[in-house]
Amino acid sequence: MTSQEEGTVARTAPEEAPGLDGGELELRTGAVPSPSFDGSGGDLDAAPADSRRRRRGVRIALVVACAAVVAAAAAGAALGVFGGGDEGTEATAPSGPPATTQVKRTTLTSSQALDGQLGYGDTVAVQAPAASGSAQSGQAQGGGGAAAGIVTWMPSDGDTITRGKPVYKVNQQSVPLLYGSVPLYRTLKPGVSGSDVKMLEKNLKALGYDGFTVDSDYTSDTAAAVEEWQDDLGRTETGEVGPGDAVVASGARRVAKAGLAVGDSLTGDVLTWTGTDRVISVDLPVQYADLAKKGGKSTVTLPDNTTVTAVVTDIGTPTSSGDSGGEGGDQQKSSGSGSSNATVPVELKVEDAKKLGAYQAASVSVEFAAEARSNVLAVPISALFARPGGGYAVEVVTGTKSEYRDVKLGMFGNGMVEVSGTGITEGTVVGVPK
């Protein structure tokens, strides 16, 4: 074979190599420099045959190395190393996690958070007595003599009024607060009996007056105690108690807003007040009505993100703000869509009021427990790794190695999620973000 023929063989041999496609040929061709490798600057065809064979071996080795890198990258993608795959239950993690935690056996609680309002509850108006001294409507009754009287003293907004203390003064006479559920609707005097008499006598006893029996009968002994009480109030000692001589409420009250000022005629709403305990009010949508149970506990998040525990103390009657009149409203209600606006008023109370801090009124978040599951394996939600093809995995750490293991998800709650799967047991170490 001539030198020229040998040179031809050296150039065409790569094209005949088995298992190499055009791309590899191009890679190899682009990788071969025109000068010789020995630095002599001679023509490629003029190089000795053994030198050409060495160069061909180098070129083939470079192609094989490149192919190996491509194959490794493809294998890594298939195993989920670069973001996770959906084939197989285990895959090698790209590197160790930044932090770890353990699979825990715990109780998970799912919940529903709703907007609430911290305050002192509903306000109630204290009304001035009617000129005739007849019974007053509403939960609280005002009084203090003739309706033509002049207001001579009023409490300030935010003041707390307790049993026996004046609610207001008219014509310089105090109108005190009594605890009870029956307003003064008639004149109480010897010979009268009833629940209103017993209410008055219980208050007199609580204020330190004695010499009578607490029962439903207004006797001369009761009248004597009343005269002593009237003297202490600076009132005329008549021994009788009439409508408007006191205001009756279920307990101590906090003044929300004064309706009259000193010098006004005693008429209309004298003031509005609330209870003295701070409560949380929630208008619970009817679809969540079963979450609220009297005595049930809920978690309340305050504006500063601190949390306190509150107990449901009262559940009202469902009401609807979405009912509209006319034919359209009737059609809406008949179809059932109008009920979406129905709510149930719920009131909660924080047992340790000190934990509410200085908040008097604020918007809060109330979390009602919906479901609880005990004795489940759980990890923080942040430990989940989403597979591109669907499903989830966790990065399990064993010694200095880690791998992804597929998990099935259960209930979410408390920032954690229930998990199960092969090799997932209590105490298993899993990766989490820092």
mmCIF file of C-alpha atoms in Angstrom, residues 45-359:
data_model
loop_
_atom_site.group_PDB
_atom_site.id
_atom_site.type_symbol
_atom_site.label_atom_id
_atom_site.label_comp_id
_atom_site.label_asym_id
_atom_site.label_seq_id
_atom_site.Cartn_x
_atom_site.Cartn_y
_atom_site.Cartn_z
ATOM 1 C CA ASP A 45 -1.213 12.466 5.538
ATOM 2 C CA ALA A 46 2.529 12.607 5.743
ATOM 3 C CA ALA A 47 2.665 11.471 9.366
ATOM 4 C CA PRO A 48 3.955 8.002 10.138
ATOM 5 C CA ALA A 49 1.300 5.273 10.332
ATOM 6 C CA ASP A 50 1.854 4.493 14.018
ATOM 7 C CA SER A 51 1.421 8.209 14.892
ATOM 8 C CA ARG A 52 -1.878 8.309 13.001
ATOM 9 C CA ARG A 53 -3.077 5.232 14.855
ATOM 10 C CA ARG A 54 -2.331 6.909 18.202
ATOM 11 C CA ARG A 55 -4.263 10.008 17.191
ATOM 12 C CA ARG A 56 -7.247 7.935 16.106
ATOM 13 C CA GLY A 57 -7.232 6.205 19.500
ATOM 14 C CA VAL A 58 -7.265 9.592 21.255
ATOM 15 C CA ARG A 59 -10.224 10.814 19.174
ATOM 16 C CA ILE A 60 -12.286 7.686 19.879
ATOM 17 C CA ALA A 61 -11.514 7.967 23.617
ATOM 18 C CA LEU A 62 -12.816 11.555 23.658
ATOM 19 C CA VAL A 63 -16.059 10.491 21.977
ATOM 20 C CA VAL A 64 -16.616 7.661 24.466
ATOM 21 C CA ALA A 65 -16.002 10.024 27.401
ATOM 22 C CA CYS A 66 -18.541 12.573 26.093
ATOM 23 C CA ALA A 67 -21.101 9.830 25.542
ATOM 24 C CA ALA A 68 -20.595 8.635 29.120
ATOM 25 C CA VAL A 69 -21.314 12.138 30.512
ATOM 26 C CA VAL A 70 -24.520 12.411 28.470
ATOM 27 C CA ALA A 71 -25.668 8.979 29.643
ATOM 28 C CA ALA A 72 -24.966 9.851 33.296
ATOM 29 C CA ALA A 73 -26.996 13.061 33.040
ATOM 30 C CA ALA A 74 -29.916 11.199 31.502
ATOM 31 C CA ALA A 75 -29.787 8.567 34.223
ATOM 32 C CA GLY A 76 -29.728 11.247 36.905
ATOM 33 C CA ALA A 77 -32.824 12.937 35.477
ATOM 34 C CA ALA A 78 -34.649 9.608 35.291
ATOM 35 C CA LEU A 79 -33.897 8.936 38.958
ATOM 36 C CA GLY A 80 -35.104 12.334 40.131
ATOM 37 C CA VAL A 81 -31.658 13.615 41.121
ATOM 38 C CA PHE A 82 -32.231 16.952 39.357
ATOM 39 C CA GLY A 83 -35.707 17.688 40.646
ATOM 40 C CA GLY A 84 -37.287 14.280 41.009
ATOM 41 C CA GLY A 85 -38.821 11.732 38.700
ATOM 42 C CA ASP A 86 -41.958 9.701 38.964
ATOM 43 C CA GLU A 87 -40.469 6.272 38.337
ATOM 44 C CA GLY A 88 -39.570 4.068 41.280
ATOM 45 C CA THR A 89 -39.972 4.673 44.987
ATOM 46 C CA GLU A 90 -36.380 5.522 45.780
ATOM 47 C CA ALA A 91 -33.908 7.878 44.176
ATOM 48 C CA THR A 92 -30.523 9.207 45.197
ATOM 49 C CA ALA A 93 -30.709 12.786 46.467
ATOM 50 C CA PRO A 94 -28.431 15.314 44.756
ATOM 51 C CA SER A 95 -26.824 16.287 48.061
ATOM 52 C CA GLY A 96 -27.509 16.259 51.768
ATOM 53 C CA PRO A 97 -30.430 18.406 53.009
ATOM 54 C CA PRO A 98 -29.728 21.785 54.646
ATOM 55 C CA ALA A 99 -31.490 20.630 57.840
ATOM 56 C CA THR A 100 -33.231 17.539 59.183
ATOM 57 C CA THR A 101 -36.108 16.528 61.423
ATOM 58 C CA GLN A 102 -37.700 13.254 62.436
ATOM 59 C CA VAL A 103 -40.944 11.580 61.493
ATOM 60 C CA LYS A 104 -43.151 11.994 64.568
ATOM 61 C CA ARG A 105 -46.102 10.068 65.915
ATOM 62 C CA THR A 106 -48.644 12.670 66.961
ATOM 63 C CA THR A 107 -52.234 13.928 66.840
ATOM 64 C CA LEU A 108 -53.186 16.168 63.930
ATOM 65 C CA THR A 109 -56.087 18.574 64.004
ATOM 66 C CA SER A 110 -57.551 20.188 60.915
ATOM 67 C CA SER A 111 -59.241 23.515 61.467
ATOM 68 C CA GLN A 112 -61.135 26.400 59.913
ATOM 69 C CA ALA A 113 -59.973 29.964 60.593
ATOM 70 C CA LEU A 114 -62.604 32.712 60.581
ATOM 71 C CA ASP A 115 -62.616 36.435 61.250
ATOM 72 C CA GLY A 116 -63.745 37.571 64.688
ATOM 73 C CA GLN A 117 -64.030 40.741 66.702
ATOM 74 C CA LEU A 118 -62.596 41.279 70.166
ATOM 75 C CA GLY A 119 -64.634 43.600 72.345
ATOM 76 C CA TYR A 120 -67.147 43.654 75.173
ATOM 77 C CA GLY A 121 -70.057 42.076 73.353
ATOM 78 C CA ASP A 122 -73.369 43.550 72.321
ATOM 79 C CA THR A 123 -74.406 46.973 73.607
ATOM 80 C CA VAL A 124 -77.720 47.486 75.389
ATOM 81 C CA ALA A 125 -79.475 50.813 75.870
ATOM 82 C CA VAL A 126 -80.552 52.037 79.304
ATOM 83 C CA GLN A 127 -83.820 53.889 78.806
ATOM 84 C CA ALA A 128 -85.268 56.725 80.838
ATOM 85 C CA PRO A 129 -88.517 55.816 82.620
ATOM 86 C CA ALA A 130 -91.795 56.726 81.018
ATOM 87 C CA ALA A 131 -93.669 59.659 82.494
ATOM 88 C CA SER A 132 -96.377 57.307 83.756
ATOM 89 C CA GLY A 133 -93.850 55.064 85.479
ATOM 90 C CA SER A 134 -95.115 52.085 83.469
ATOM 91 C CA ALA A 135 -93.006 49.079 82.647
ATOM 92 C CA GLN A 136 -90.056 49.634 80.348
ATOM 93 C CA SER A 137 -89.190 47.489 77.368
ATOM 94 C CA GLY A 138 -85.803 45.922 76.704
ATOM 95 C CA GLN A 139 -83.272 44.176 78.895
ATOM 96 C CA ALA A 140 -82.476 47.188 81.044
ATOM 97 C CA GLN A 141 -84.700 49.836 82.556
ATOM 98 C CA GLY A 142 -83.858 53.411 83.395
ATOM 99 C CA GLY A 143 -85.422 55.502 86.099
ATOM 100 C CA GLY A 144 -84.967 58.118 88.741
ATOM 101 C CA GLY A 145 -88.220 59.906 89.223
ATOM 102 C CA ALA A 146 -90.382 61.873 86.838
ATOM 103 C CA ALA A 147 -89.458 61.923 83.201
ATOM 104 C CA ALA A 148 -89.231 65.729 83.458
ATOM 105 C CA GLY A 149 -86.174 65.373 85.732
ATOM 106 C CA ILE A 150 -82.827 66.894 84.853
ATOM 107 C CA VAL A 151 -79.665 64.803 84.585
ATOM 108 C CA THR A 152 -77.156 66.029 87.179
ATOM 109 C CA TRP A 153 -74.410 63.362 86.835
ATOM 110 C CA MET A 154 -73.314 60.852 84.189
ATOM 111 C CA PRO A 155 -70.553 58.230 84.127
ATOM 112 C CA SER A 156 -67.758 58.404 81.551
ATOM 113 C CA ASP A 157 -67.387 56.089 78.575
ATOM 114 C CA GLY A 158 -65.488 52.977 79.668
ATOM 115 C CA ASP A 159 -66.475 53.249 83.338
ATOM 116 C CA THR A 160 -67.459 50.047 85.140
ATOM 117 C CA ILE A 161 -70.618 50.151 87.270
ATOM 118 C CA THR A 162 -71.144 47.532 89.971
ATOM 119 C CA ARG A 163 -74.027 46.636 92.268
ATOM 120 C CA GLY A 164 -75.309 49.569 94.340
ATOM 121 C CA LYS A 165 -73.267 52.182 92.426
ATOM 122 C CA PRO A 166 -75.077 54.980 90.559
ATOM 123 C CA VAL A 167 -75.825 54.510 86.882
ATOM 124 C CA TYR A 168 -76.664 58.220 86.673
ATOM 125 C CA LYS A 169 -78.180 60.939 88.840
ATOM 126 C CA VAL A 170 -81.357 62.872 88.202
ATOM 127 C CA ASN A 171 -82.343 65.896 90.290
ATOM 128 C CA GLN A 172 -79.251 65.048 92.396
ATOM 129 C CA GLN A 173 -80.667 61.642 93.369
ATOM 130 C CA SER A 174 -78.685 58.487 92.578
ATOM 131 C CA VAL A 175 -80.222 55.757 90.427
ATOM 132 C CA PRO A 176 -78.253 52.625 91.463
ATOM 133 C CA LEU A 177 -77.584 49.348 89.681
ATOM 134 C CA LEU A 178 -79.167 46.147 90.982
ATOM 135 C CA TYR A 179 -78.332 42.642 89.762
ATOM 136 C CA GLY A 180 -81.186 40.526 88.483
ATOM 137 C CA SER A 181 -83.335 39.556 85.532
ATOM 138 C CA VAL A 182 -86.658 41.192 86.485
ATOM 139 C CA PRO A 183 -86.903 44.976 85.999
ATOM 140 C CA LEU A 184 -88.744 47.201 88.424
ATOM 141 C CA TYR A 185 -92.090 47.395 86.649
ATOM 142 C CA ARG A 186 -94.338 48.252 89.611
ATOM 143 C CA THR A 187 -94.214 49.859 93.051
ATOM 144 C CA LEU A 188 -92.923 47.465 95.703
ATOM 145 C CA LYS A 189 -94.393 47.990 99.192
ATOM 146 C CA PRO A 190 -95.609 45.916 102.157
ATOM 147 C CA GLY A 191 -98.110 43.256 101.115
ATOM 148 C CA VAL A 192 -96.658 42.755 97.604
ATOM 149 C CA SER A 193 -95.193 39.385 96.612
ATOM 150 C CA GLY A 194 -93.315 38.144 93.563
ATOM 151 C CA SER A 195 -89.982 37.446 91.960
ATOM 152 C CA ASP A 196 -89.201 41.155 91.746
ATOM 153 C CA VAL A 197 -89.503 41.379 95.540
ATOM 154 C CA LYS A 198 -87.029 38.521 95.967
ATOM 155 C CA MET A 199 -84.654 40.199 93.513
ATOM 156 C CA LEU A 200 -84.736 43.429 95.549
ATOM 157 C CA GLU A 201 -84.207 41.628 98.859
ATOM 158 C CA LYS A 202 -81.239 39.648 97.482
ATOM 159 C CA ASN A 203 -79.596 42.904 96.430
ATOM 160 C CA LEU A 204 -80.245 44.562 99.783
ATOM 161 C CA LYS A 205 -78.658 41.562 101.530
ATOM 162 C CA ALA A 206 -75.624 41.677 99.200
ATOM 163 C CA LEU A 207 -75.213 45.406 99.933
ATOM 164 C CA GLY A 208 -75.067 44.714 103.696
ATOM 165 C CA TYR A 209 -78.627 45.438 104.832
ATOM 166 C CA ASP A 210 -80.360 42.941 107.125
ATOM 167 C CA GLY A 211 -83.303 42.466 109.509
ATOM 168 C CA PHE A 212 -85.520 40.778 106.898
ATOM 169 C CA THR A 213 -85.922 37.370 105.270
ATOM 170 C CA VAL A 214 -84.952 36.962 101.604
ATOM 171 C CA ASP A 215 -88.111 35.573 100.068
ATOM 172 C CA SER A 216 -90.880 36.684 97.727
ATOM 173 C CA ASP A 217 -92.824 38.677 100.337
ATOM 174 C CA TYR A 218 -92.386 42.420 100.877
ATOM 175 C CA THR A 219 -92.882 42.871 104.650
ATOM 176 C CA SER A 220 -92.465 45.721 107.105
ATOM 177 C CA ASP A 221 -88.968 44.395 107.772
ATOM 178 C CA THR A 222 -88.216 44.746 104.078
ATOM 179 C CA ALA A 223 -89.572 48.295 104.114
ATOM 180 C CA ALA A 224 -87.308 49.165 107.082
ATOM 181 C CA ALA A 225 -84.240 47.936 105.165
ATOM 182 C CA VAL A 226 -85.357 49.928 102.115
ATOM 183 C CA GLU A 227 -85.640 53.126 104.188
ATOM 184 C CA GLU A 228 -82.071 52.654 105.409
ATOM 185 C CA TRP A 229 -80.917 52.097 101.827
ATOM 186 C CA GLN A 230 -82.770 55.222 100.618
ATOM 187 C CA ASP A 231 -81.143 57.299 103.332
ATOM 188 C CA ASP A 232 -77.683 56.175 102.206
ATOM 189 C CA LEU A 233 -78.586 57.126 98.633
ATOM 190 C CA GLY A 234 -79.740 60.591 99.706
ATOM 191 C CA ARG A 235 -83.288 59.880 98.656
ATOM 192 C CA THR A 236 -86.594 60.448 100.458
ATOM 193 C CA GLU A 237 -87.177 57.585 102.922
ATOM 194 C CA THR A 238 -90.498 56.161 101.765
ATOM 195 C CA GLY A 239 -89.904 52.457 102.355
ATOM 196 C CA GLU A 240 -91.228 51.818 98.867
ATOM 197 C CA VAL A 241 -89.397 51.180 95.578
ATOM 198 C CA GLY A 242 -90.989 52.244 92.315
ATOM 199 C CA PRO A 243 -90.197 51.881 88.600
ATOM 200 C CA GLY A 244 -87.166 53.958 87.721
ATOM 201 C CA ASP A 245 -85.752 54.001 91.270
ATOM 202 C CA ALA A 246 -83.005 51.599 90.146
ATOM 203 C CA VAL A 247 -81.656 49.974 86.969
ATOM 204 C CA VAL A 248 -81.593 46.188 86.808
ATOM 205 C CA ALA A 249 -78.977 44.207 84.840
ATOM 206 C CA SER A 250 -77.559 40.700 85.054
ATOM 207 C CA GLY A 251 -74.252 41.873 86.515
ATOM 208 C CA ALA A 252 -71.630 44.600 86.464
ATOM 209 C CA ARG A 253 -71.673 46.766 83.359
ATOM 210 C CA ARG A 254 -69.182 48.763 81.331
ATOM 211 C CA VAL A 255 -70.385 52.072 79.881
ATOM 212 C CA ALA A 256 -70.059 52.051 76.107
ATOM 213 C CA LYS A 257 -71.344 55.543 75.370
ATOM 214 C CA ALA A 258 -73.291 58.195 77.270
ATOM 215 C CA GLY A 259 -76.486 59.189 75.505
ATOM 216 C CA LEU A 260 -77.256 62.211 77.681
ATOM 217 C CA ALA A 261 -75.159 64.928 79.193
ATOM 218 C CA VAL A 262 -75.440 66.785 82.459
ATOM 219 C CA GLY A 263 -78.236 69.293 82.132
ATOM 220 C CA ASP A 264 -80.288 67.246 79.651
ATOM 221 C CA SER A 265 -83.853 66.262 80.365
ATOM 222 C CA LEU A 266 -84.181 62.633 81.376
ATOM 223 C CA THR A 267 -85.638 61.103 78.251
ATOM 224 C CA GLY A 268 -84.816 58.507 75.624
ATOM 225 C CA ASP A 269 -81.637 56.432 75.853
ATOM 226 C CA VAL A 270 -79.634 57.553 78.852
ATOM 227 C CA LEU A 271 -76.570 55.502 77.882
ATOM 228 C CA THR A 272 -75.479 52.214 76.292
ATOM 229 C CA TRP A 273 -73.435 49.590 78.068
ATOM 230 C CA THR A 274 -71.968 46.114 77.747
ATOM 231 C CA GLY A 275 -70.663 43.386 79.997
ATOM 232 C CA THR A 276 -67.312 43.910 81.709
ATOM 233 C CA ASP A 277 -65.577 40.854 80.267
ATOM 234 C CA ARG A 278 -63.826 41.038 76.937
ATOM 235 C CA VAL A 279 -65.343 38.537 74.542
ATOM 236 C CA ILE A 280 -64.802 37.459 70.947
ATOM 237 C CA SER A 281 -67.721 37.540 68.541
ATOM 238 C CA VAL A 282 -67.808 35.495 65.343
ATOM 239 C CA ASP A 283 -70.502 35.336 62.680
ATOM 240 C CA LEU A 284 -70.068 31.672 61.799
ATOM 241 C CA PRO A 285 -71.277 30.713 58.294
ATOM 242 C CA VAL A 286 -73.954 28.035 58.559
ATOM 243 C CA GLN A 287 -71.809 25.509 56.685
ATOM 244 C CA TYR A 288 -69.389 25.621 59.629
ATOM 245 C CA ALA A 289 -72.066 25.679 62.344
ATOM 246 C CA ASP A 290 -71.150 22.195 63.564
ATOM 247 C CA LEU A 291 -67.630 23.408 64.443
ATOM 248 C CA ALA A 292 -68.907 25.487 67.365
ATOM 249 C CA LYS A 293 -69.983 23.619 70.483
ATOM 250 C CA LYS A 294 -70.691 25.270 73.814
ATOM 251 C CA GLY A 295 -67.683 24.710 76.031
ATOM 252 C CA GLY A 296 -65.489 23.892 73.026
ATOM 253 C CA LYS A 297 -62.060 25.488 72.783
ATOM 254 C CA SER A 298 -60.660 27.514 69.905
ATOM 255 C CA THR A 299 -57.354 29.226 69.185
ATOM 256 C CA VAL A 300 -57.468 33.008 68.760
ATOM 257 C CA THR A 301 -54.709 34.940 66.986
ATOM 258 C CA LEU A 302 -54.353 38.538 68.171
ATOM 259 C CA PRO A 303 -53.123 41.461 66.014
ATOM 260 C CA ASP A 304 -49.552 40.975 67.304
ATOM 261 C CA ASN A 305 -49.690 37.304 66.162
ATOM 262 C CA THR A 306 -49.756 35.937 69.702
ATOM 263 C CA THR A 307 -52.319 33.216 70.339
ATOM 264 C CA VAL A 308 -54.705 32.588 73.225
ATOM 265 C CA THR A 309 -57.247 29.880 73.973
ATOM 266 C CA ALA A 310 -60.924 30.846 74.046
ATOM 267 C CA VAL A 311 -64.009 28.868 75.094
ATOM 268 C CA VAL A 312 -67.362 29.036 73.312
ATOM 269 C CA THR A 313 -69.800 30.538 75.824
ATOM 270 C CA ASP A 314 -72.842 31.268 73.680
ATOM 271 C CA ILE A 315 -74.278 30.145 70.325
ATOM 272 C CA GLY A 316 -77.082 32.238 68.888
ATOM 273 C CA THR A 317 -79.832 31.639 66.360
ATOM 274 C CA PRO A 318 -78.919 31.519 62.646
ATOM 275 C CA THR A 319 -79.677 34.745 60.816
ATOM 276 C CA SER A 320 -79.435 35.717 57.159
ATOM 277 C CA SER A 321 -78.262 39.028 55.770
ATOM 278 C CA GLY A 322 -78.802 37.992 52.175
ATOM 279 C CA ASP A 323 -82.597 37.670 52.086
ATOM 280 C CA SER A 324 -84.060 40.162 49.694
ATOM 281 C CA GLY A 325 -87.638 41.166 49.185
ATOM 282 C CA GLY A 326 -89.752 40.834 46.101
ATOM 283 C CA GLU A 327 -90.147 38.064 43.626
ATOM 284 C CA GLY A 328 -86.407 37.716 43.025
ATOM 285 C CA GLY A 329 -85.737 37.242 46.736
ATOM 286 C CA ASP A 330 -88.434 34.555 46.973
ATOM 287 C CA GLN A 331 -86.935 32.722 44.026
ATOM 288 C CA GLN A 332 -83.488 32.908 45.587
ATOM 289 C CA LYS A 333 -84.691 31.499 48.882
ATOM 290 C CA SER A 334 -86.675 28.759 47.206
ATOM 291 C CA SER A 335 -83.616 27.660 45.265
ATOM 292 C CA GLY A 336 -81.571 27.487 48.433
ATOM 293 C CA SER A 337 -78.852 29.863 47.245
ATOM 294 C CA GLY A 338 -79.964 32.570 49.652
ATOM 295 C CA SER A 339 -78.870 30.451 52.598
ATOM 296 C CA SER A 340 -75.211 31.012 51.683
ATOM 297 C CA ASN A 341 -75.351 34.311 53.580
ATOM 298 C CA ALA A 342 -76.806 32.804 56.741
ATOM 299 C CA THR A 343 -74.589 32.991 59.822
ATOM 300 C CA VAL A 344 -74.673 31.796 63.410
ATOM 301 C CA PRO A 345 -73.542 34.327 66.055
ATOM 302 C CA VAL A 346 -70.983 32.714 68.339
ATOM 303 C CA GLU A 347 -69.411 34.258 71.428
ATOM 304 C CA LEU A 348 -66.160 33.082 72.995
ATOM 305 C CA LYS A 349 -64.353 34.084 76.157
ATOM 306 C CA VAL A 350 -60.658 33.917 76.979
ATOM 307 C CA GLU A 351 -60.308 32.290 80.382
ATOM 308 C CA ASP A 352 -57.121 34.176 81.268
ATOM 309 C CA ALA A 353 -58.039 37.747 80.285
ATOM 310 C CA LYS A 354 -54.508 38.963 81.079
ATOM 311 C CA LYS A 355 -53.296 37.197 77.955
ATOM 312 C CA LEU A 356 -55.354 39.637 75.881
ATOM 313 C CA GLY A 357 -52.997 42.406 76.947
ATOM 314 C CA ALA A 358 -54.223 45.973 76.487
ATOM 315 C CA TYR A 359 -56.491 45.204 73.532
#
